[in-house]
Coordinates of C-alpha atoms in Angstrom, one line a residue:
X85 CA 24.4 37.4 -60.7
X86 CA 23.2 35.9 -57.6
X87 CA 25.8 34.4 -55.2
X88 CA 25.2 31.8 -52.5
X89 CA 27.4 29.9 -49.6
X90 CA 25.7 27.0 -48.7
X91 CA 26.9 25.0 -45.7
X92 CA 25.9 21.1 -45.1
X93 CA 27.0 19.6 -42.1
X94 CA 27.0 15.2 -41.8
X95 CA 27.8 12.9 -38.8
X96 CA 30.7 11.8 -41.1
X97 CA 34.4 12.9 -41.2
X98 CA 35.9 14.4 -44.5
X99 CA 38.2 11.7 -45.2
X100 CA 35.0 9.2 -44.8
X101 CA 32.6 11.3 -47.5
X102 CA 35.7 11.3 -49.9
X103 CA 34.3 7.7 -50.7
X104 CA 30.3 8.8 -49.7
X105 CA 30.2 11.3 -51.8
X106 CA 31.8 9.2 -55.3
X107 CA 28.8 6.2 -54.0
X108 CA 26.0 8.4 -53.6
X109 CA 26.2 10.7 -56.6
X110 CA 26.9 7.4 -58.5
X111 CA 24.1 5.6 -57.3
X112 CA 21.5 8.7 -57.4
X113 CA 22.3 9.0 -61.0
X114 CA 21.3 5.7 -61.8
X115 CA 17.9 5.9 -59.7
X116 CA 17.2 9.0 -61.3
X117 CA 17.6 7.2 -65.0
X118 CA 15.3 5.2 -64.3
X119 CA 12.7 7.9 -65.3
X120 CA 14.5 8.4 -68.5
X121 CA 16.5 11.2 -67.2
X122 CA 19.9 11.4 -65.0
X123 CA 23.5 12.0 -65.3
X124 CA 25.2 10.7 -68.7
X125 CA 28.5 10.6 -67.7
X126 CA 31.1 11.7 -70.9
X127 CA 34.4 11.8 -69.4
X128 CA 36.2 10.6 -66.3
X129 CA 39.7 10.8 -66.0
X130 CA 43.2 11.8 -64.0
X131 CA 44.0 15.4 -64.5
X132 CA 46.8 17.5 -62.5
X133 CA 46.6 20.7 -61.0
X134 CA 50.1 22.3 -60.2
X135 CA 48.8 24.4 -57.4
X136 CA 46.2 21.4 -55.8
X137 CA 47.9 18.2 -57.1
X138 CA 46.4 15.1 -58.7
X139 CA 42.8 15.4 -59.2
X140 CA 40.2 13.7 -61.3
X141 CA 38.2 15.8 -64.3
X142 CA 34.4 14.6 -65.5
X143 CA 32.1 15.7 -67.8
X144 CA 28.5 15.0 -67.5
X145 CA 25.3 15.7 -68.8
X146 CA 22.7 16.5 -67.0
X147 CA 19.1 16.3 -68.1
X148 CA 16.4 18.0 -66.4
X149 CA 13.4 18.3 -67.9
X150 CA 11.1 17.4 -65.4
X151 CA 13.0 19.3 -63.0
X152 CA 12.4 22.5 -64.9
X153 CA 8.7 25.3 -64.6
X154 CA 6.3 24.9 -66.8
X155 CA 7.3 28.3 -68.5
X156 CA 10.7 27.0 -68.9
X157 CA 9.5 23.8 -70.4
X158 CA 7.6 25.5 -72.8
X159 CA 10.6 27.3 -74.9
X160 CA 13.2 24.5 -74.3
X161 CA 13.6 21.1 -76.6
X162 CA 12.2 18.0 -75.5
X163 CA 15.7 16.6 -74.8
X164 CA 17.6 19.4 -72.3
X165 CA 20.7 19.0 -70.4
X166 CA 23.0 20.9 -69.2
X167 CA 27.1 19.9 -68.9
X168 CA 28.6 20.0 -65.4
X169 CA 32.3 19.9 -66.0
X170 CA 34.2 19.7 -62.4
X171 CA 38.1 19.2 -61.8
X172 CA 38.2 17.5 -58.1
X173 CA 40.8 17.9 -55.9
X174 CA 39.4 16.3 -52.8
X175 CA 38.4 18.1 -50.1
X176 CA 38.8 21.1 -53.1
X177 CA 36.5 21.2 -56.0
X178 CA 35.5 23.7 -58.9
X179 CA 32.2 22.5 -61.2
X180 CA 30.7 24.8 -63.8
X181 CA 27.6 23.8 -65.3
X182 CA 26.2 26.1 -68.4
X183 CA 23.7 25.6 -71.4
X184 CA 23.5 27.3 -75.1
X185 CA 20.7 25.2 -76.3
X186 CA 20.2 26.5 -80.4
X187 CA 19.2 30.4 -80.2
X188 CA 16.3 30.5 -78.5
X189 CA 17.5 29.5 -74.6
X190 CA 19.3 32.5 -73.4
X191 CA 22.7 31.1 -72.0
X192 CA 23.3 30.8 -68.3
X193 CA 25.9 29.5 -66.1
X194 CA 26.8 28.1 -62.9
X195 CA 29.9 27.8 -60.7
X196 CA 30.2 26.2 -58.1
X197 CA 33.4 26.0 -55.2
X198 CA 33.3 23.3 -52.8
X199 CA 35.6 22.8 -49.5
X200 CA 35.5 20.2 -46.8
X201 CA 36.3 20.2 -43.5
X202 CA 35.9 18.7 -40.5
X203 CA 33.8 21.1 -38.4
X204 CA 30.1 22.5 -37.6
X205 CA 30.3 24.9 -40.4
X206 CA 32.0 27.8 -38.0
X207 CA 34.7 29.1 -40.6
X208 CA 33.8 32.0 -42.3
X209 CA 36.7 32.5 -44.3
X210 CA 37.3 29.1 -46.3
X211 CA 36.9 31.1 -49.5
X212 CA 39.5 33.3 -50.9
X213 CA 40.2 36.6 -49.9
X214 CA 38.9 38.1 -52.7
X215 CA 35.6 37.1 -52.2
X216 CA 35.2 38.6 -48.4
X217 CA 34.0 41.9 -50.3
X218 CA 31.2 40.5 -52.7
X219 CA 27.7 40.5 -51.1
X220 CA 26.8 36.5 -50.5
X221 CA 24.2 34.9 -48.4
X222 CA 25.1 32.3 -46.0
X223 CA 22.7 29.1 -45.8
X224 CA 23.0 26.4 -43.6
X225 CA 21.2 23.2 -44.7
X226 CA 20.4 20.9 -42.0
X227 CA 20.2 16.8 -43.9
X228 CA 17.7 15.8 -41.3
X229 CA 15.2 18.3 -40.3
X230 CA 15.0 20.9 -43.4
X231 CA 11.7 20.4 -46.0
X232 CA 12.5 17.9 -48.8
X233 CA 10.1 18.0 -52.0
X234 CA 7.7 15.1 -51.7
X235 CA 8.7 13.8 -55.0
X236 CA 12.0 12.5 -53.6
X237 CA 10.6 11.7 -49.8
X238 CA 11.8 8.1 -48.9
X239 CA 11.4 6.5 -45.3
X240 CA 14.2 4.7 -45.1
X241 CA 16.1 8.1 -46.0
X242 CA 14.6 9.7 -43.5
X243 CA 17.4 11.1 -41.0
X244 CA 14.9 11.9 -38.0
X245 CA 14.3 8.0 -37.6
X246 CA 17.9 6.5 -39.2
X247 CA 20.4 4.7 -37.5
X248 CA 23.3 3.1 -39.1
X249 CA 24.4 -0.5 -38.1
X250 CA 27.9 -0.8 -39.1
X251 CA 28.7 3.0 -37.6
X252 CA 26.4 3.5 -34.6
X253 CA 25.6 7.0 -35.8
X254 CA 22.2 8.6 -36.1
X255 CA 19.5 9.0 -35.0
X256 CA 19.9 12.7 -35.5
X257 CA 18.2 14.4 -33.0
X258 CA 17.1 18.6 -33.0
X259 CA 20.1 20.3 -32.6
X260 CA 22.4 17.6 -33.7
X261 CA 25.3 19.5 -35.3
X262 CA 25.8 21.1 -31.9
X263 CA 26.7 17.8 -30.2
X264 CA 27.6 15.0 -33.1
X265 CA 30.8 13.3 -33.2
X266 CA 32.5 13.4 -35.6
X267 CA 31.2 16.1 -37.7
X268 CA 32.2 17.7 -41.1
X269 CA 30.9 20.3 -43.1
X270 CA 30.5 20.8 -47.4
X271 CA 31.2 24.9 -47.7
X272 CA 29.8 25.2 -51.2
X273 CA 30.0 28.8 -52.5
X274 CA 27.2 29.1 -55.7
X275 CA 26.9 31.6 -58.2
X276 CA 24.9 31.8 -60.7
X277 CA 24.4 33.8 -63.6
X278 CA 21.4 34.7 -66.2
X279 CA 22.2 37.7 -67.7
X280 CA 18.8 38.3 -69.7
X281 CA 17.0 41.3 -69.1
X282 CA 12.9 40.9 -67.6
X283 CA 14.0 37.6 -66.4
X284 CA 17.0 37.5 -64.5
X285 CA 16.1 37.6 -61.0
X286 CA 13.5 34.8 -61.3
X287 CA 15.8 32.8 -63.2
X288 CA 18.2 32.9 -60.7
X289 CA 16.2 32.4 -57.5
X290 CA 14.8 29.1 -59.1
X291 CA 18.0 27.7 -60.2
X292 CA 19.3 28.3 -56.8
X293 CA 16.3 26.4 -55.2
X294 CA 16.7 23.8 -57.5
X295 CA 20.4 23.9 -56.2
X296 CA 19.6 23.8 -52.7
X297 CA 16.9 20.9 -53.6
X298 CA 19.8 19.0 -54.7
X299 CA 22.5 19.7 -52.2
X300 CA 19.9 18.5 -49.5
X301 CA 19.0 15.2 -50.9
X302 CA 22.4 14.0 -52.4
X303 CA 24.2 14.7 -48.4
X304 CA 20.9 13.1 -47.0
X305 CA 21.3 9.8 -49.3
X306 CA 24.8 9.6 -48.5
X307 CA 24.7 9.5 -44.9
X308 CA 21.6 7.0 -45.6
X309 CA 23.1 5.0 -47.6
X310 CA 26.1 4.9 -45.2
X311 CA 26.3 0.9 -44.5
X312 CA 26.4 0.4 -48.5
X313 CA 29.7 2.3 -48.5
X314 CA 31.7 2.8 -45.2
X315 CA 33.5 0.0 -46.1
X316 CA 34.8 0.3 -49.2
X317 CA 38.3 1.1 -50.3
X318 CA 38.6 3.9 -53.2
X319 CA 39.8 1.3 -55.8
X320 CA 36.5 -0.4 -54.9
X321 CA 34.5 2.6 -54.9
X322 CA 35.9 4.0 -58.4
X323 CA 35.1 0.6 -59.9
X324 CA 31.5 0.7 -58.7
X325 CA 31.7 4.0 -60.0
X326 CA 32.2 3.2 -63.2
X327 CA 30.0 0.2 -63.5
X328 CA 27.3 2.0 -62.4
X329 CA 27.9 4.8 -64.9
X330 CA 28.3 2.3 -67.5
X331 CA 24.8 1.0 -66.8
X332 CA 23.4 4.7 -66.5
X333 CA 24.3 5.8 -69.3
X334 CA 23.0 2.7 -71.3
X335 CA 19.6 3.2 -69.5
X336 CA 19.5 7.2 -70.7
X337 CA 21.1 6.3 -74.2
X338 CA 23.5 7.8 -76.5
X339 CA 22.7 11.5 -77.0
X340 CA 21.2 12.9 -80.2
X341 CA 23.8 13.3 -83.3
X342 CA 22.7 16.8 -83.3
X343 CA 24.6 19.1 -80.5
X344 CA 22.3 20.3 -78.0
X345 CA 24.7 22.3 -76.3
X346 CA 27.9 24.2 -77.2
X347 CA 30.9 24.2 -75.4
X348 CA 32.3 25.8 -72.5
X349 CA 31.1 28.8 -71.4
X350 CA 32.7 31.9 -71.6
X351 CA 30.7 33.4 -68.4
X352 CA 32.8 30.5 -66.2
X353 CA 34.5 32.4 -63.1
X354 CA 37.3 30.0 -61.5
X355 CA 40.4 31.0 -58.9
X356 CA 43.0 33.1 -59.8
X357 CA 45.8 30.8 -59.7
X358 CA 43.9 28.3 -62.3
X359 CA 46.1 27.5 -65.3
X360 CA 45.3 26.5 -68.6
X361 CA 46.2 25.2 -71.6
X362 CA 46.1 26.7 -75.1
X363 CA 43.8 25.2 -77.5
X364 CA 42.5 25.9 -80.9
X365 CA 39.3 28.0 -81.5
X366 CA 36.7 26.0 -82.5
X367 CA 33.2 27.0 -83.8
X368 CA 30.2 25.4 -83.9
X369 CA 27.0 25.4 -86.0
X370 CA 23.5 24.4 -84.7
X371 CA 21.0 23.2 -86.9
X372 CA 17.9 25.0 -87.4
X373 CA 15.3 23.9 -84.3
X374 CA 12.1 21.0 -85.5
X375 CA 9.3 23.6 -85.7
X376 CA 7.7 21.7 -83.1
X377 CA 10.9 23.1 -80.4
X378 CA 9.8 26.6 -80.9
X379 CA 7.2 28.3 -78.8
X380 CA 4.6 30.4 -81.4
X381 CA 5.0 34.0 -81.5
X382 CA 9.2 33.3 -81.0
X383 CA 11.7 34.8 -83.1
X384 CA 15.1 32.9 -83.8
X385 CA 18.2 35.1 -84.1
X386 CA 21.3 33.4 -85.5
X387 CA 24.0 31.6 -82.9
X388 CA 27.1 33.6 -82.7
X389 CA 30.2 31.6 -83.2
X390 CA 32.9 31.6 -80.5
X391 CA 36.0 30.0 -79.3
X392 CA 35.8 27.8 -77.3
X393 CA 38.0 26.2 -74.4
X394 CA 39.3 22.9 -74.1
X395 CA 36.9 20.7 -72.3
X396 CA 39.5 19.8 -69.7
X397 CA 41.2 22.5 -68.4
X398 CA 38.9 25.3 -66.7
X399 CA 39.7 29.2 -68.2
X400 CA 42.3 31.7 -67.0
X401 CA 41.4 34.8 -65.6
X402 CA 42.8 37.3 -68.1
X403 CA 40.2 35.5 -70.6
X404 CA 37.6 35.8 -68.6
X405 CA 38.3 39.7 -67.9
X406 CA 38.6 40.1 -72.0
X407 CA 34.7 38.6 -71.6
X408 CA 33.5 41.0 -69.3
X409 CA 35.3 43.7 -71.3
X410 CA 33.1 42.7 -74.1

């Protein structure tokens, strides 16, 4: 297990990225559809938290597969996601993201906490208590002046040279957290997990860069994209929202008949006070992969069956202690 903090600070206040954040990660989806890969969105609804309130629960699927190595490519079907599932309870937010694909991709899982607030990234202890004592590494991740892949390098995203019309803000000079107003910051505490032997530190480093990757163009693009959305109400974001995913999805298309991925994970850590609802067990069986799916010189060992947790609510403690037991 490999466990990150990650701290983002934006010339934005937390009450103004509530809608940012809902435009940006709907209109990056759809650009990034565009090469046939994306966010599918599956479900988007109201769900209610009795310790946080009213929140909203999606299910997506993410495919990745030319985000992935070459060595990861080469024992993973040609169609790959993964399923982020995330209950949000603005400026609170759990998201778990895992993949079983068939037998042959070893399963894996990240969690991710998110907090906002409106600071420089100065608090230290915005995460439980419980986690004060596990070993984490703090990163700060500055929107403006931290390496972005070339692949997603875009001019008019480019935070060193941006000013925004409608807000005045920008251009962000060297040191700009230090003297910015107003400023916020995303705490986003990252774990995850890849619990196969001869593999499970690289694994893990890469899927935190890919993480970090992420985390650094999605705040860029929504401060960049700041005059699109700064004046829009949430009813008028959440319908954008939803037209957009609408339109992304039709653009990736309907995902194979056959299940690519099993259901929740088992591995997914969440906060103590989490509740859940009981649900059947469920079981699921995976076809045999096409021939051409499987690397030569690969054995294929039979998918264990499980239960399974309801998509919506995220797993209780106890059941994740009787895991770890295991």
């Amino acid at each position: 297990m490999l466990m990150k903090e990650y701290r983002i600070c934006m010339p934005l206040t937390v009450e103004e990225y509530r809608i940012g954040q809902l435009y940006m990660i709907s209109k990056h989806s759809h650009e990034q559809s565009d090469r046939g890969e994306g966010v599918e969105v599956v479900q988007n609804e109201p769900y209610e938290d009795p310790a946080h309130g009213q929140g909203q629960y999606t299910e997506k699927r993410v495919y990745l597969n030319s985000k992935l190595p070459s060595w990861a490519r080469a024992v993973v079907p040609k169609i790959f996601y993964v399923t982020e599932k995330a209950w949000n309870y603005y400026p609170y937010t759990i998201t778990g993201n895992y993949s079983q694909i068939c037998s042959f991709l070893p399963k894996f899982s990240i969690h991710i906490e998110t907090k906002y607030e409106d600071n420089k990234g100065c608090n230290d202890n915005i995460f439980d208590t419980e986690l004060k004592d596990q070993e984490r590494e703090v990163c700060f991740i500055d929107i403006a002046y931290d390496e972005i892949p070339e692949r997603y390098y875009k001019e008019s995203e480019d935070l060193r040279y941006f000013k925004s019309e409608k807000t005045s803000r920008g251009i962000l000079q060297e040191g700009w957290r230090d003297t910015q107003d107003p400023i916020m910051c995303s705490y986003k505490l990252v774990t995850v997990k890849f619990e196969v032997w001869g593999l499970q530190t690289r694994v893990e480093q890469f899927v935190h860069k890919v993480v970090r990757d992420v985390l650094l163009l999605g705040h860029r693009q929504a401060f960049a994209w700041v005059d699109e959305w700064i004046d829009m109400t949430m009813d008028e974001v959440r319908e954008f929202e939803r037209a957009i995913q609408e339109a992304t999805n039709q653009k990736i298309g309907i995902a194979p008949s056959t299940p690519m991925c099993t259901d929740a994970p088992e591995s997914l850590s969440v906060p103590k006070d989490r509740p859940r609802k009981k649900s059947a067990p469920e079981t699921l069986t995976l076809p045999d992969p096409a021939p051409s799916d499987v690397p030569q010189g690969s054995t294929l060992s039979p998918l264990p069956t499980s239960n399974h947790l309801q998509p919506s609510t995220p797993p209780s403690n106890s059941e994740l202690a009787e895991v770890e037991d295991q």
